[in-house]
Coordinates of C-alpha atoms in Angstrom, one line a residue:
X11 CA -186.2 176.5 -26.0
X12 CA -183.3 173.8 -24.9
X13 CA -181.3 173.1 -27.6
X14 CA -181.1 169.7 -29.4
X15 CA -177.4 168.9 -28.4
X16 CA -179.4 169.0 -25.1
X17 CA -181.7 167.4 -25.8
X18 CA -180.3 164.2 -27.8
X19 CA -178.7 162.1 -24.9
X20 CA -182.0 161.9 -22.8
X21 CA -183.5 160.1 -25.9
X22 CA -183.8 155.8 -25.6
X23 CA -181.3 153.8 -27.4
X24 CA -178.3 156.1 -27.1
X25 CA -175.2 154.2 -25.6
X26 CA -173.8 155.2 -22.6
X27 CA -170.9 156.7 -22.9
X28 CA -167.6 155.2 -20.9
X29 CA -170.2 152.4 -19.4
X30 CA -168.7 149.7 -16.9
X31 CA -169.1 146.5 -17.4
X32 CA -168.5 144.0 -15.5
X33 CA -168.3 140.2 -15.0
X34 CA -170.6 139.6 -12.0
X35 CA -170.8 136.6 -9.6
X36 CA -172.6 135.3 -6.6
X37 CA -172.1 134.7 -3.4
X38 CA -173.7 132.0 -3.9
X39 CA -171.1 130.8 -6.4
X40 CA -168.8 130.5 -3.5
X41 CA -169.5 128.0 -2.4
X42 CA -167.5 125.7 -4.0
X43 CA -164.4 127.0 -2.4
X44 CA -163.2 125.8 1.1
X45 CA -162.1 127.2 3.7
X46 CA -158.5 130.1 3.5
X47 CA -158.7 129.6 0.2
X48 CA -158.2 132.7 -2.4
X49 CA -160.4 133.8 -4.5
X50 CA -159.3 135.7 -7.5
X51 CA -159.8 136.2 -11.8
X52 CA -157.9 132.3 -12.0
X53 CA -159.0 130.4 -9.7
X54 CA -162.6 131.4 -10.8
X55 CA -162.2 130.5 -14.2
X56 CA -160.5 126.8 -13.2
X57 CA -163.8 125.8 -11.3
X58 CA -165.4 126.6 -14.5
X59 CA -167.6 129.8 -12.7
X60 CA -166.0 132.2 -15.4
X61 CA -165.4 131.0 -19.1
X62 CA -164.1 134.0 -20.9
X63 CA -163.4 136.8 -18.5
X64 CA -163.6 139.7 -20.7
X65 CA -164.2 142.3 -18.2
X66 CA -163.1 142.8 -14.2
X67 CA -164.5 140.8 -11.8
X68 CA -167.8 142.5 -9.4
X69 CA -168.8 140.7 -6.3
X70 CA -172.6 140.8 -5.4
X71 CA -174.1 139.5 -2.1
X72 CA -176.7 137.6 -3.3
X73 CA -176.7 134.0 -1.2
X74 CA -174.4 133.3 2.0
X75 CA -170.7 132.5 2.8
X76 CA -170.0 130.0 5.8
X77 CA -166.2 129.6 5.0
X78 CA -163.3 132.2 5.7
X79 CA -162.1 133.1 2.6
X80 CA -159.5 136.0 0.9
X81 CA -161.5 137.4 -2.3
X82 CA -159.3 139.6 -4.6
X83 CA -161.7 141.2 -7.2
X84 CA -162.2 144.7 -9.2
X85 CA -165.3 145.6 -6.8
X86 CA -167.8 144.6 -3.9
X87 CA -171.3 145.7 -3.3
X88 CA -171.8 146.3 0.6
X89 CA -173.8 144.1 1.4
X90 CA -171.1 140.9 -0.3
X91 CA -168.5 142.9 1.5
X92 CA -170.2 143.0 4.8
X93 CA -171.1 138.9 4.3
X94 CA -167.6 137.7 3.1
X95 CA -165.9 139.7 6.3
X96 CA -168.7 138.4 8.9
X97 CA -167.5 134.7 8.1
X98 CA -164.2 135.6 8.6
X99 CA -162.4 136.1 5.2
X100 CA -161.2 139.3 3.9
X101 CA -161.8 141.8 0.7
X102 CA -158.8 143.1 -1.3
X103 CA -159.5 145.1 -4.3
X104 CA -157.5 145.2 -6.9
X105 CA -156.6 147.0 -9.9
X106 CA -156.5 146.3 -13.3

């Protein structure tokens, strides 16, 4: 018989324990920059994408990017990675 300490975590509504969280954004979002321009935890939160960034920044590839542009963020999916370096800009991932 498995024990219960076992047991316990594969029941619903435990929290995951050490879970990242992120704050997520768009492609799509970035469109409102032009082109060489940086993309980073400030400049996100002066075009009003991010109000209270509480957690690091993750960049997902939904929607496209037709301007060359340097994104500094916490983490990339591929697929944003592979998008934001076909147009031309560049992925730099920093720490917090």
């Amino acid at each position: 018989q498995m024990p219960l300490y076992r047991r316990v975590p594969k029941l619903k509504h435990f929290e995951i324990i050490n879970q990242k969280n992120f704050s997520i954004v768009n492609l799509t979002k970035l469109k409102e920059f032009k082109d060489n321009e940086t993309v980073n935890l400030d400049s996100l939160v002066k075009k009003g994408l991010l109000f209270k960034p509480k957690f690091p920044i993750k960049i997902l590839g939904k929607g496209e990017v037709k301007v060359k542009l340097k994104v500094q963020a916490h983490a990339f999916t591929k697929v944003a990675k592979e998008k934001i370096e076909a147009a031309g800009g560049s992925c730099e991932i920093i720490n917090k």
